Tab-separated table of C-alpha atoms in Angstrom:
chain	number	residue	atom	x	y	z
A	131	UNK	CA	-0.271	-18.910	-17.510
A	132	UNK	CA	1.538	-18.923	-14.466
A	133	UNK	CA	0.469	-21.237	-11.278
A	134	UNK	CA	-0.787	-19.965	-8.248
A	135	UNK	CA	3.003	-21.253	-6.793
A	136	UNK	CA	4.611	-19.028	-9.965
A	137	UNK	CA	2.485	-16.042	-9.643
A	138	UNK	CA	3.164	-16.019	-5.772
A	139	UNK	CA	6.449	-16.365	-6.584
A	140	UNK	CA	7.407	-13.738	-8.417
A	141	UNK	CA	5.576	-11.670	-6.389
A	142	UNK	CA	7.797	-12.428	-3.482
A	143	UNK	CA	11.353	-11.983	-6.209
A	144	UNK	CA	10.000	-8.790	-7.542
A	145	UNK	CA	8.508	-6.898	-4.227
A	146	UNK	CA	11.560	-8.355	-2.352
A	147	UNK	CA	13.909	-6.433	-5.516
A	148	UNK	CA	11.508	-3.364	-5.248
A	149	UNK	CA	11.956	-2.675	-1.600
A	150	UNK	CA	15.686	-2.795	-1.644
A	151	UNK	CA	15.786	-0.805	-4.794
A	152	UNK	CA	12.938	1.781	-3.430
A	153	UNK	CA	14.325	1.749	0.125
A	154	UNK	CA	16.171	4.916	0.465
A	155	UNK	CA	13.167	6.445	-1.929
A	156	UNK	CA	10.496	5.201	1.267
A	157	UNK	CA	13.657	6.250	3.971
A	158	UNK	CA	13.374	9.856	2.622
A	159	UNK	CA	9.525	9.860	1.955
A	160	UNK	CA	9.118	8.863	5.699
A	161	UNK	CA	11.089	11.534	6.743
A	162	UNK	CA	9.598	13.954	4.900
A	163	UNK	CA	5.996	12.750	6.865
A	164	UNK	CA	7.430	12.852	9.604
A	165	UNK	CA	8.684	16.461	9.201
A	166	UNK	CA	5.824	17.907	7.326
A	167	UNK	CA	3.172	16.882	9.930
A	168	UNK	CA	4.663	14.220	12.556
A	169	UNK	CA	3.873	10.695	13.645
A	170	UNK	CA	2.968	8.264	12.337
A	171	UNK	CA	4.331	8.020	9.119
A	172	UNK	CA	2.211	5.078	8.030
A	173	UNK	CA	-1.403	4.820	7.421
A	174	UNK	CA	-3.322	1.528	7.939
A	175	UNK	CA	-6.645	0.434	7.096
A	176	UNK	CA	-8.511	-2.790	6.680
A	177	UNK	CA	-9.396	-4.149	3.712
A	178	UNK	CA	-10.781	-7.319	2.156
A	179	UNK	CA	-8.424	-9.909	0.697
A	180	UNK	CA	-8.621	-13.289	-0.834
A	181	UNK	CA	-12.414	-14.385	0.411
A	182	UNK	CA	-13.315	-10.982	2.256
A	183	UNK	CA	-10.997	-12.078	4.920
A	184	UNK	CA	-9.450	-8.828	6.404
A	185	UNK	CA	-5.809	-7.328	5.968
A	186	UNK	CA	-4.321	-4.186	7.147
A	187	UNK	CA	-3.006	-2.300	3.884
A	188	UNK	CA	-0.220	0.114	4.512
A	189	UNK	CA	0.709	3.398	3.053
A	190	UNK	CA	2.766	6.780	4.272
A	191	UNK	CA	0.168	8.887	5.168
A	192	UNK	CA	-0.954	11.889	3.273
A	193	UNK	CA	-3.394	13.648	5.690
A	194	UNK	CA	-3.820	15.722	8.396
A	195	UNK	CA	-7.219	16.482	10.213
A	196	UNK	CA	-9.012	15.240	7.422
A	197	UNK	CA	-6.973	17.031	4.746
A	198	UNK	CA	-4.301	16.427	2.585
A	199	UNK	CA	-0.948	18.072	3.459
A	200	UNK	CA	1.629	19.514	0.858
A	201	UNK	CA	3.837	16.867	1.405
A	202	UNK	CA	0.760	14.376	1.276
A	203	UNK	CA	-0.557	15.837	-2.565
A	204	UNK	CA	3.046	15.435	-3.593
A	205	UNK	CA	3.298	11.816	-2.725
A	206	UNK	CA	0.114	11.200	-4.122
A	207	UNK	CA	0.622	12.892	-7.362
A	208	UNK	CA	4.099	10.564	-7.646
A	209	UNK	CA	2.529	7.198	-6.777
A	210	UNK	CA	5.348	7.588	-3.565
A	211	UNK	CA	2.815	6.904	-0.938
A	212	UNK	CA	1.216	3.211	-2.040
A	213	UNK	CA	5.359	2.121	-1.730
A	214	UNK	CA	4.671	0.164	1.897
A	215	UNK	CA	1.960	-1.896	0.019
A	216	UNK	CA	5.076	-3.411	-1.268
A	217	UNK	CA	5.209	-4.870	2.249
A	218	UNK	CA	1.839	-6.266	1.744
A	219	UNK	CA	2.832	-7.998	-1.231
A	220	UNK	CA	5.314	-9.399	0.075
A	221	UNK	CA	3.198	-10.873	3.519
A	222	UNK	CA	0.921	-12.240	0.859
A	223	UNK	CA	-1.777	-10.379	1.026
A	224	UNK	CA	-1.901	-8.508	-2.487
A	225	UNK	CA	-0.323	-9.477	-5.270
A	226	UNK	CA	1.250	-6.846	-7.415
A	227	UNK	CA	-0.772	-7.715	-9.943
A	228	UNK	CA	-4.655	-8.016	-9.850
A	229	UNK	CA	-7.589	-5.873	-8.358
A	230	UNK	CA	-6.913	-3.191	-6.059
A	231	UNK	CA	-8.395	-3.874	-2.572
A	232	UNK	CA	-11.528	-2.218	-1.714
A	233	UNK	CA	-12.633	-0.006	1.484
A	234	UNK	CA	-14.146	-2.434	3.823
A	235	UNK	CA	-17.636	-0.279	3.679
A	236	UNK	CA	-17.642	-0.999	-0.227
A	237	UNK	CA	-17.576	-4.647	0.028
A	238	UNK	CA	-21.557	-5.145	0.538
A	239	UNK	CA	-21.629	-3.235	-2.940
A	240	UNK	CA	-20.181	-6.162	-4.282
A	241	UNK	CA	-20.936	-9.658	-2.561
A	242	UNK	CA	-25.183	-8.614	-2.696
């Protein structure tokens, strides 16, 4: 087994090798956002971490008025739009392996 020190990381090698690798990928998918249905490219929304303590996750944004665009289904079909969590992993606050993070509203589901 790794140690918490290892796992972290690796984390850090491998999201750091992923965003340089993926960047022109995420330079063209925000564009394409940002063309399909304007600002802002990025959705954010809190959700627990380590402890229940709050993070703001990122991800390109996939919806419009409460539906999801063409561009949006796209990215979502092709994984494209959970790319900026790489960011996340690489602050510290997900690891790119392990649980996903949970909607804030579904955490009493789980800590009752």
């Amino acid at each position: 087994m790794y140690s918490r020190f290892g796992k972290r990381s690796l984390d850090v090698v491998l999201s750091l090798f992923a965003l340089l690798l993926m960047g022109p990928v995420m330079v063209l998918t925000a564009f394409a956002v940002l063309l399909s249905s304007g600002p802002p490219v990025l959705f954010r929304q809190d959700r627990p971490g380590r402890g229940g303590r709050p993070f703001t996750i990122f991800k390109f944004r996939t919806m419009t008025d409460g539906r999801i665009t063409p561009v949006g289904a796209w990215l979502r079909r092709m994984s494209l739009d959970e790319l900026p969590q790489l960011l996340n992993v690489l602050h510290g606050d997900m690891s790119l392996v392990g649980p996903r993070p949970l909607r804030m509203d579904y955490l009493s589901r789980y800590n009752a």
